[in-house]
Amino acid sequence: QVQLVESGGELVQAGGSLRLSCAASGRTFSIYIMGWFRQAPGKEREFVAAIDWTGTRTNYEDSAKGRFTISKDNAKNTVYLEMNSLKAEDTAVYYCAARKAGAASYDLWGQGTQVTVSS
């Protein structure tokens, strides 16, 4: 099995930056894609960004393009989400997720980390 542990969420002022981390452990060889999702109060969980396990291909939700950067440290099996120019609407619980090879969707999730942006 694969375990995902997020960290890095905190309270930050609008315009500030944060870097979230997601450490993967266990049977990481089975992972195909890693992604970041977020869920704001009263809203559905939404996709933010994704990166393939080799760290060579990325994909972003439109509101994240130009402000957020997803990256991966292959040696540490850790995926990062660098968030800049944060806005109040970025406030949410951010979840790391993994999609295994052959899976139709993300099937492994972390516990989430809270990001609060004060305006």
Short mmCIF file of N, CA, C and O in Angstrom, two decimals:
data_model
loop_
_atom_site.label_atom_id
_atom_site.label_comp_id
_atom_site.label_asym_id
_atom_site.label_seq_id
_atom_site.Cartn_x
_atom_site.Cartn_y
_atom_site.Cartn_z
N GLN A 1 0.85 -1.20 0.00
CA GLN A 1 0.00 0.00 0.00
C GLN A 1 0.88 1.25 0.00
O GLN A 1 2.08 1.19 0.30
N VAL A 2 0.29 2.37 -0.39
CA VAL A 2 0.99 3.66 -0.44
C VAL A 2 0.39 4.57 0.62
O VAL A 2 -0.82 4.63 0.78
N GLN A 3 1.26 5.26 1.32
CA GLN A 3 0.81 6.26 2.29
C GLN A 3 1.23 7.64 1.80
O GLN A 3 2.34 7.82 1.30
N LEU A 4 0.32 8.60 1.97
CA LEU A 4 0.57 9.99 1.57
C LEU A 4 0.40 10.88 2.79
O LEU A 4 -0.63 10.82 3.46
N VAL A 5 1.40 11.70 3.05
CA VAL A 5 1.34 12.61 4.19
C VAL A 5 1.63 14.02 3.72
O VAL A 5 2.73 14.31 3.24
N GLU A 6 0.65 14.91 3.88
CA GLU A 6 0.81 16.30 3.48
C GLU A 6 1.31 17.13 4.65
O GLU A 6 1.06 16.80 5.81
N SER A 7 1.93 18.24 4.31
CA SER A 7 2.34 19.20 5.33
C SER A 7 2.53 20.55 4.65
O SER A 7 2.58 20.64 3.42
N GLY A 8 2.63 21.59 5.48
CA GLY A 8 2.94 22.92 4.96
C GLY A 8 1.80 23.90 4.99
O GLY A 8 2.00 25.09 4.76
N GLY A 9 0.60 23.45 5.26
CA GLY A 9 -0.52 24.38 5.30
C GLY A 9 -0.47 25.25 6.54
O GLY A 9 -0.07 24.81 7.62
N GLU A 10 -0.84 26.50 6.37
CA GLU A 10 -0.88 27.44 7.48
C GLU A 10 -1.66 28.69 7.11
O GLU A 10 -2.18 28.79 6.00
N LEU A 11 -1.72 29.62 8.03
CA LEU A 11 -2.36 30.90 7.80
C LEU A 11 -1.36 31.85 7.13
O LEU A 11 -0.23 32.00 7.63
N VAL A 12 -1.78 32.46 6.04
CA VAL A 12 -0.90 33.38 5.32
C VAL A 12 -1.72 34.57 4.83
O VAL A 12 -2.93 34.44 4.59
N GLN A 13 -1.08 35.71 4.68
CA GLN A 13 -1.78 36.88 4.18
C GLN A 13 -1.93 36.83 2.67
O GLN A 13 -1.10 36.21 1.97
N ALA A 14 -2.94 37.49 2.18
CA ALA A 14 -3.15 37.57 0.74
C ALA A 14 -1.90 38.16 0.08
O ALA A 14 -1.30 39.10 0.60
N GLY A 15 -1.54 37.58 -1.05
CA GLY A 15 -0.33 38.00 -1.74
C GLY A 15 0.91 37.21 -1.34
O GLY A 15 1.95 37.31 -1.99
N GLY A 16 0.78 36.44 -0.28
CA GLY A 16 1.91 35.66 0.21
C GLY A 16 2.09 34.34 -0.51
O GLY A 16 1.39 34.04 -1.49
N SER A 17 3.03 33.56 -0.02
CA SER A 17 3.38 32.28 -0.65
C SER A 17 3.41 31.16 0.38
O SER A 17 3.65 31.40 1.57
N LEU A 18 3.20 29.96 -0.10
CA LEU A 18 3.31 28.76 0.73
C LEU A 18 3.81 27.63 -0.14
O LEU A 18 3.57 27.62 -1.36
N ARG A 19 4.49 26.68 0.48
CA ARG A 19 4.86 25.46 -0.22
C ARG A 19 4.31 24.27 0.55
O ARG A 19 4.65 24.06 1.72
N LEU A 20 3.46 23.52 -0.11
CA LEU A 20 2.92 22.30 0.46
C LEU A 20 3.77 21.11 0.03
O LEU A 20 4.30 21.10 -1.08
N SER A 21 3.89 20.15 0.92
CA SER A 21 4.64 18.94 0.62
C SER A 21 3.75 17.72 0.79
O SER A 21 2.86 17.69 1.63
N CYS A 22 4.02 16.70 -0.02
CA CYS A 22 3.32 15.44 0.09
C CYS A 22 4.36 14.33 -0.03
O CYS A 22 4.92 14.10 -1.10
N ALA A 23 4.60 13.66 1.07
CA ALA A 23 5.57 12.57 1.09
C ALA A 23 4.87 11.25 0.86
O ALA A 23 3.92 10.91 1.58
N ALA A 24 5.33 10.51 -0.12
CA ALA A 24 4.76 9.20 -0.44
C ALA A 24 5.69 8.11 0.07
O ALA A 24 6.91 8.19 -0.08
N SER A 25 5.11 7.09 0.67
CA SER A 25 5.90 5.96 1.15
C SER A 25 5.16 4.66 0.85
O SER A 25 3.97 4.67 0.52
N GLY A 26 5.87 3.56 0.99
CA GLY A 26 5.26 2.28 0.71
C GLY A 26 5.54 1.85 -0.73
O GLY A 26 6.62 2.08 -1.25
N ARG A 27 4.56 1.28 -1.38
CA ARG A 27 4.70 0.73 -2.73
C ARG A 27 4.61 1.84 -3.78
O ARG A 27 3.73 1.84 -4.64
N THR A 28 5.54 2.78 -3.71
CA THR A 28 5.47 3.95 -4.59
C THR A 28 5.70 3.60 -6.05
O THR A 28 5.36 4.39 -6.93
N PHE A 29 6.26 2.44 -6.32
CA PHE A 29 6.49 2.05 -7.71
C PHE A 29 5.18 1.87 -8.47
O PHE A 29 5.15 1.86 -9.70
N SER A 30 4.08 1.77 -7.74
CA SER A 30 2.78 1.57 -8.37
C SER A 30 2.11 2.88 -8.77
O SER A 30 1.07 2.88 -9.42
N ILE A 31 2.72 4.00 -8.39
CA ILE A 31 2.09 5.31 -8.65
C ILE A 31 2.36 5.77 -10.07
O ILE A 31 3.49 5.69 -10.55
N TYR A 32 1.33 6.29 -10.70
CA TYR A 32 1.44 6.81 -12.07
C TYR A 32 1.42 8.34 -12.09
O TYR A 32 2.22 8.97 -12.75
N ILE A 33 0.49 8.90 -11.35
CA ILE A 33 0.33 10.35 -11.29
C ILE A 33 0.08 10.77 -9.85
O ILE A 33 -0.60 10.07 -9.10
N MET A 34 0.62 11.92 -9.49
CA MET A 34 0.34 12.53 -8.19
C MET A 34 -0.38 13.85 -8.45
O MET A 34 -0.04 14.59 -9.37
N GLY A 35 -1.36 14.14 -7.61
CA GLY A 35 -2.11 15.37 -7.80
C GLY A 35 -2.40 16.09 -6.51
O GLY A 35 -2.30 15.52 -5.41
N TRP A 36 -2.70 17.36 -6.65
CA TRP A 36 -3.18 18.18 -5.54
C TRP A 36 -4.62 18.59 -5.83
O TRP A 36 -4.93 19.03 -6.95
N PHE A 37 -5.45 18.45 -4.83
CA PHE A 37 -6.84 18.87 -4.89
C PHE A 37 -7.10 19.78 -3.70
O PHE A 37 -6.30 19.83 -2.76
N ARG A 38 -8.20 20.50 -3.74
CA ARG A 38 -8.56 21.32 -2.60
C ARG A 38 -10.07 21.34 -2.43
O ARG A 38 -10.82 21.16 -3.40
N GLN A 39 -10.48 21.57 -1.19
CA GLN A 39 -11.90 21.65 -0.88
C GLN A 39 -12.13 22.82 0.07
O GLN A 39 -11.63 22.80 1.20
N ALA A 40 -12.85 23.80 -0.43
CA ALA A 40 -13.21 24.95 0.38
C ALA A 40 -14.51 24.66 1.13
O ALA A 40 -15.29 23.81 0.70
N PRO A 41 -14.77 25.37 2.22
CA PRO A 41 -16.00 25.14 2.98
C PRO A 41 -17.24 25.29 2.10
O PRO A 41 -17.39 26.28 1.39
N GLY A 42 -18.10 24.29 2.14
CA GLY A 42 -19.34 24.35 1.40
C GLY A 42 -19.21 24.07 -0.08
O GLY A 42 -20.19 24.19 -0.83
N LYS A 43 -18.01 23.71 -0.52
CA LYS A 43 -17.80 23.46 -1.95
C LYS A 43 -17.29 22.04 -2.17
O LYS A 43 -16.81 21.38 -1.25
N GLU A 44 -17.39 21.59 -3.41
CA GLU A 44 -16.89 20.28 -3.75
C GLU A 44 -15.37 20.31 -3.90
O GLU A 44 -14.77 21.35 -4.18
N ARG A 45 -14.77 19.14 -3.74
CA ARG A 45 -13.34 19.04 -3.95
C ARG A 45 -13.02 19.31 -5.41
O ARG A 45 -13.71 18.82 -6.30
N GLU A 46 -11.96 20.08 -5.66
CA GLU A 46 -11.60 20.41 -7.03
C GLU A 46 -10.12 20.15 -7.28
O GLU A 46 -9.28 20.23 -6.39
N PHE A 47 -9.84 19.85 -8.54
CA PHE A 47 -8.48 19.59 -8.98
C PHE A 47 -7.67 20.87 -9.00
O PHE A 47 -8.17 21.93 -9.38
N VAL A 48 -6.41 20.80 -8.61
CA VAL A 48 -5.52 21.96 -8.64
C VAL A 48 -4.37 21.73 -9.62
O VAL A 48 -4.14 22.53 -10.53
N ALA A 49 -3.63 20.65 -9.43
CA ALA A 49 -2.48 20.38 -10.30
C ALA A 49 -2.09 18.92 -10.21
O ALA A 49 -2.44 18.24 -9.24
N ALA A 50 -1.36 18.45 -11.21
CA ALA A 50 -0.92 17.06 -11.21
C ALA A 50 0.44 16.96 -11.87
O ALA A 50 0.83 17.82 -12.67
N ILE A 51 1.16 15.90 -11.52
CA ILE A 51 2.47 15.64 -12.09
C ILE A 51 2.64 14.13 -12.22
O ILE A 51 2.18 13.37 -11.36
N ASP A 52 3.25 13.69 -13.32
CA ASP A 52 3.46 12.26 -13.45
C ASP A 52 4.60 11.83 -12.54
O ASP A 52 5.37 12.66 -12.06
N TRP A 53 4.69 10.52 -12.28
CA TRP A 53 5.64 10.03 -11.27
C TRP A 53 7.09 10.29 -11.67
O TRP A 53 7.96 10.39 -10.81
N THR A 54 7.35 10.43 -12.96
CA THR A 54 8.73 10.74 -13.37
C THR A 54 9.04 12.22 -13.16
O THR A 54 10.20 12.62 -13.24
N GLY A 55 8.02 13.03 -12.94
CA GLY A 55 8.23 14.45 -12.72
C GLY A 55 8.42 15.26 -13.99
O GLY A 55 8.87 16.41 -13.92
N THR A 56 8.07 14.69 -15.13
CA THR A 56 8.34 15.37 -16.39
C THR A 56 7.12 16.03 -17.01
O THR A 56 7.26 16.92 -17.86
N ARG A 57 5.93 15.62 -16.63
CA ARG A 57 4.72 16.20 -17.20
C ARG A 57 3.83 16.75 -16.10
O ARG A 57 3.63 16.11 -15.07
N THR A 58 3.30 17.96 -16.33
CA THR A 58 2.44 18.59 -15.34
C THR A 58 1.15 19.07 -15.98
O THR A 58 1.06 19.25 -17.19
N ASN A 59 0.15 19.30 -15.12
CA ASN A 59 -1.14 19.79 -15.58
C ASN A 59 -1.72 20.65 -14.48
O ASN A 59 -1.55 20.33 -13.29
N TYR A 60 -2.38 21.76 -14.86
CA TYR A 60 -2.90 22.70 -13.87
C TYR A 60 -4.35 23.07 -14.17
O TYR A 60 -4.75 23.17 -15.32
N GLU A 61 -5.07 23.31 -13.11
CA GLU A 61 -6.38 23.92 -13.23
C GLU A 61 -6.16 25.38 -13.61
O GLU A 61 -5.14 25.97 -13.27
N ASP A 62 -7.12 25.97 -14.32
CA ASP A 62 -6.89 27.30 -14.88
C ASP A 62 -6.52 28.35 -13.83
O ASP A 62 -5.64 29.19 -14.05
N SER A 63 -7.17 28.33 -12.68
CA SER A 63 -6.90 29.38 -11.68
C SER A 63 -5.53 29.21 -11.05
O SER A 63 -5.01 30.15 -10.42
N ALA A 64 -4.92 28.05 -11.22
CA ALA A 64 -3.60 27.80 -10.64
C ALA A 64 -2.47 28.15 -11.61
O ALA A 64 -1.33 28.37 -11.18
N LYS A 65 -2.78 28.22 -12.88
CA LYS A 65 -1.74 28.49 -13.87
C LYS A 65 -1.11 29.85 -13.63
O LYS A 65 -1.79 30.84 -13.44
N GLY A 66 0.21 29.88 -13.63
CA GLY A 66 0.93 31.12 -13.43
C GLY A 66 1.16 31.49 -11.98
O GLY A 66 2.00 32.34 -11.67
N ARG A 67 0.41 30.87 -11.06
CA ARG A 67 0.60 31.17 -9.63
C ARG A 67 1.13 29.97 -8.85
O ARG A 67 1.89 30.13 -7.90
N PHE A 68 0.72 28.79 -9.25
CA PHE A 68 1.12 27.56 -8.54
C PHE A 68 2.08 26.75 -9.41
O PHE A 68 1.95 26.73 -10.64
N THR A 69 2.99 26.06 -8.75
CA THR A 69 3.91 25.18 -9.45
C THR A 69 3.98 23.85 -8.72
O THR A 69 4.26 23.82 -7.51
N ILE A 70 3.72 22.78 -9.44
CA ILE A 70 3.85 21.44 -8.87
C ILE A 70 5.19 20.87 -9.31
O ILE A 70 5.61 21.04 -10.45
N SER A 71 5.86 20.22 -8.37
CA SER A 71 7.16 19.63 -8.69
C SER A 71 7.34 18.36 -7.87
O SER A 71 6.58 18.08 -6.95
N LYS A 72 8.39 17.63 -8.20
CA LYS A 72 8.62 16.36 -7.50
C LYS A 72 10.10 16.16 -7.27
O LYS A 72 10.92 16.39 -8.15
N ASP A 73 10.43 15.73 -6.06
CA ASP A 73 11.79 15.33 -5.72
C ASP A 73 11.82 13.81 -5.77
O ASP A 73 11.29 13.14 -4.88
N ASN A 74 12.40 13.28 -6.85
CA ASN A 74 12.36 11.83 -7.04
C ASN A 74 13.13 11.08 -5.95
O ASN A 74 12.74 9.97 -5.57
N ALA A 75 14.17 11.68 -5.45
CA ALA A 75 14.97 11.01 -4.42
C ALA A 75 14.20 10.88 -3.11
O ALA A 75 14.40 9.93 -2.34
N LYS A 76 13.33 11.84 -2.86
CA LYS A 76 12.58 11.85 -1.60
C LYS A 76 11.15 11.34 -1.76
O LYS A 76 10.40 11.29 -0.78
N ASN A 77 10.77 10.99 -2.99
CA ASN A 77 9.37 10.59 -3.25
C ASN A 77 8.39 11.61 -2.68
O ASN A 77 7.38 11.25 -2.06
N THR A 78 8.71 12.86 -2.88
CA THR A 78 7.90 13.95 -2.34
C THR A 78 7.46 14.87 -3.46
O THR A 78 8.26 15.24 -4.32
N VAL A 79 6.19 15.23 -3.43
CA VAL A 79 5.63 16.17 -4.39
C VAL A 79 5.34 17.48 -3.68
O VAL A 79 4.86 17.48 -2.53
N TYR A 80 5.64 18.57 -4.34
CA TYR A 80 5.46 19.89 -3.76
C TYR A 80 4.43 20.69 -4.55
O TYR A 80 4.28 20.50 -5.76
N LEU A 81 3.77 21.60 -3.86
CA LEU A 81 2.93 22.58 -4.53
C LEU A 81 3.35 23.94 -4.02
O LEU A 81 3.08 24.29 -2.86
N GLU A 82 4.05 24.67 -4.87
CA GLU A 82 4.47 26.03 -4.55
C GLU A 82 3.36 26.96 -4.96
O GLU A 82 2.95 26.98 -6.13
N MET A 83 2.86 27.73 -4.00
CA MET A 83 1.73 28.63 -4.26
C MET A 83 2.15 30.06 -4.01
O MET A 83 2.61 30.38 -2.90
N ASN A 84 2.01 30.88 -5.01
CA ASN A 84 2.38 32.29 -4.91
C ASN A 84 1.16 33.17 -5.17
O ASN A 84 0.15 32.71 -5.70
N SER A 85 1.28 34.44 -4.80
CA SER A 85 0.20 35.41 -5.01
C SER A 85 -1.13 34.84 -4.50
O SER A 85 -2.15 34.88 -5.20
N LEU A 86 -1.10 34.34 -3.30
CA LEU A 86 -2.29 33.68 -2.75
C LEU A 86 -3.43 34.66 -2.55
O LEU A 86 -3.21 35.85 -2.21
N LYS A 87 -4.63 34.16 -2.78
CA LYS A 87 -5.84 34.95 -2.65
C LYS A 87 -6.74 34.32 -1.59
O LYS A 87 -6.61 33.14 -1.28
N ALA A 88 -7.68 35.11 -1.10
CA ALA A 88 -8.60 34.60 -0.09
C ALA A 88 -9.35 33.37 -0.61
O ALA A 88 -9.62 32.43 0.14
N GLU A 89 -9.65 33.36 -1.90
CA GLU A 89 -10.39 32.23 -2.48
C GLU A 89 -9.55 30.96 -2.61
O GLU A 89 -10.07 29.92 -3.00
N ASP A 90 -8.27 31.04 -2.29
CA ASP A 90 -7.44 29.84 -2.25
C ASP A 90 -7.57 29.11 -0.92
O ASP A 90 -7.01 28.02 -0.75
N THR A 91 -8.27 29.72 0.02
CA THR A 91 -8.48 29.09 1.32
C THR A 91 -9.24 27.78 1.15
O THR A 91 -10.31 27.75 0.55
N ALA A 92 -8.64 26.71 1.67
CA ALA A 92 -9.24 25.38 1.51
C ALA A 92 -8.38 24.36 2.25
O ALA A 92 -7.26 24.66 2.67
N VAL A 93 -8.92 23.16 2.36
CA VAL A 93 -8.09 22.03 2.76
C VAL A 93 -7.50 21.45 1.48
O VAL A 93 -8.23 21.16 0.54
N TYR A 94 -6.19 21.33 1.45
CA TYR A 94 -5.49 20.82 0.27
C TYR A 94 -5.14 19.36 0.50
O TYR A 94 -4.55 19.00 1.53
N TYR A 95 -5.49 18.54 -0.48
CA TYR A 95 -5.26 17.11 -0.39
C TYR A 95 -4.28 16.66 -1.48
O TYR A 95 -4.37 17.09 -2.62
N CYS A 96 -3.40 15.79 -1.08
CA CYS A 96 -2.52 15.11 -2.02
C CYS A 96 -3.19 13.79 -2.41
O CYS A 96 -3.80 13.13 -1.55
N ALA A 97 -3.06 13.41 -3.66
CA ALA A 97 -3.67 12.17 -4.12
C ALA A 97 -2.75 11.47 -5.10
O ALA A 97 -1.94 12.11 -5.77
N ALA A 98 -2.91 10.16 -5.17
CA ALA A 98 -2.12 9.36 -6.11
C ALA A 98 -3.04 8.49 -6.95
O ALA A 98 -4.07 8.00 -6.48
N ARG A 99 -2.65 8.37 -8.19
CA ARG A 99 -3.37 7.49 -9.12
C ARG A 99 -2.41 6.41 -9.55
O ARG A 99 -1.34 6.71 -10.07
N LYS A 100 -2.77 5.18 -9.30
CA LYS A 100 -1.90 4.06 -9.64
C LYS A 100 -1.98 3.74 -11.13
O LYS A 100 -2.97 4.07 -11.80
N ALA A 101 -0.97 3.10 -11.63
CA ALA A 101 -0.95 2.69 -13.02
C ALA A 101 -2.14 1.79 -13.30
O ALA A 101 -2.40 0.85 -12.55
N GLY A 102 -2.87 2.09 -14.35
CA GLY A 102 -4.03 1.29 -14.71
C GLY A 102 -5.32 1.72 -14.05
O GLY A 102 -6.40 1.25 -14.42
N ALA A 103 -5.23 2.62 -13.08
CA ALA A 103 -6.44 3.08 -12.40
C ALA A 103 -7.13 4.17 -13.21
O ALA A 103 -6.48 4.97 -13.86
N ALA A 104 -8.43 4.22 -13.12
CA ALA A 104 -9.20 5.20 -13.87
C ALA A 104 -9.26 6.55 -13.17
O ALA A 104 -9.56 7.57 -13.79
N SER A 105 -8.96 6.56 -11.89
CA SER A 105 -9.04 7.80 -11.13
C SER A 105 -8.08 7.73 -9.95
O SER A 105 -7.44 6.71 -9.71
N TYR A 106 -7.99 8.85 -9.24
CA TYR A 106 -7.16 8.90 -8.05
C TYR A 106 -7.80 8.02 -6.97
O TYR A 106 -8.97 8.17 -6.65
N ASP A 107 -7.02 7.12 -6.42
CA ASP A 107 -7.59 6.19 -5.45
C ASP A 107 -6.85 6.15 -4.12
O ASP A 107 -7.19 5.36 -3.24
N LEU A 108 -5.86 7.02 -3.97
CA LEU A 108 -5.14 7.12 -2.71
C LEU A 108 -5.11 8.59 -2.31
O LEU A 108 -4.75 9.44 -3.14
N TRP A 109 -5.46 8.85 -1.05
CA TRP A 109 -5.58 10.23 -0.61
C TRP A 109 -4.85 10.44 0.72
O TRP A 109 -4.84 9.55 1.58
N GLY A 110 -4.29 11.63 0.87
CA GLY A 110 -3.73 12.02 2.15
C GLY A 110 -4.81 12.57 3.06
O GLY A 110 -5.99 12.64 2.69
N GLN A 111 -4.39 13.00 4.25
CA GLN A 111 -5.36 13.46 5.24
C GLN A 111 -5.74 14.93 5.04
O GLN A 111 -6.72 15.39 5.64
N GLY A 112 -4.98 15.64 4.25
CA GLY A 112 -5.27 17.06 3.99
C GLY A 112 -4.49 17.99 4.89
O GLY A 112 -4.09 17.63 6.00
N THR A 113 -4.26 19.18 4.38
CA THR A 113 -3.59 20.23 5.15
C THR A 113 -4.33 21.54 4.90
O THR A 113 -4.66 21.87 3.77
N GLN A 114 -4.58 22.28 5.97
CA GLN A 114 -5.39 23.49 5.87
C GLN A 114 -4.55 24.69 5.43
O GLN A 114 -3.51 24.99 6.03
N VAL A 115 -5.03 25.36 4.40
CA VAL A 115 -4.44 26.62 3.95
C VAL A 115 -5.49 27.71 4.14
O VAL A 115 -6.60 27.61 3.63
N THR A 116 -5.12 28.73 4.89
CA THR A 116 -6.03 29.85 5.12
C THR A 116 -5.35 31.13 4.68
O THR A 116 -4.25 31.44 5.15
N VAL A 117 -5.99 31.84 3.78
CA VAL A 117 -5.44 33.09 3.26
C VAL A 117 -6.30 34.23 3.78
O VAL A 117 -7.50 34.29 3.50
N SER A 118 -5.69 35.10 4.54
CA SER A 118 -6.43 36.22 5.10
C SER A 118 -6.31 37.43 4.18
O SER A 118 -5.25 37.72 3.65
N SER A 119 -7.42 38.12 4.02
CA SER A 119 -7.44 39.28 3.11
C SER A 119 -7.30 40.58 3.88
O SER A 119 -7.28 40.60 5.10
#
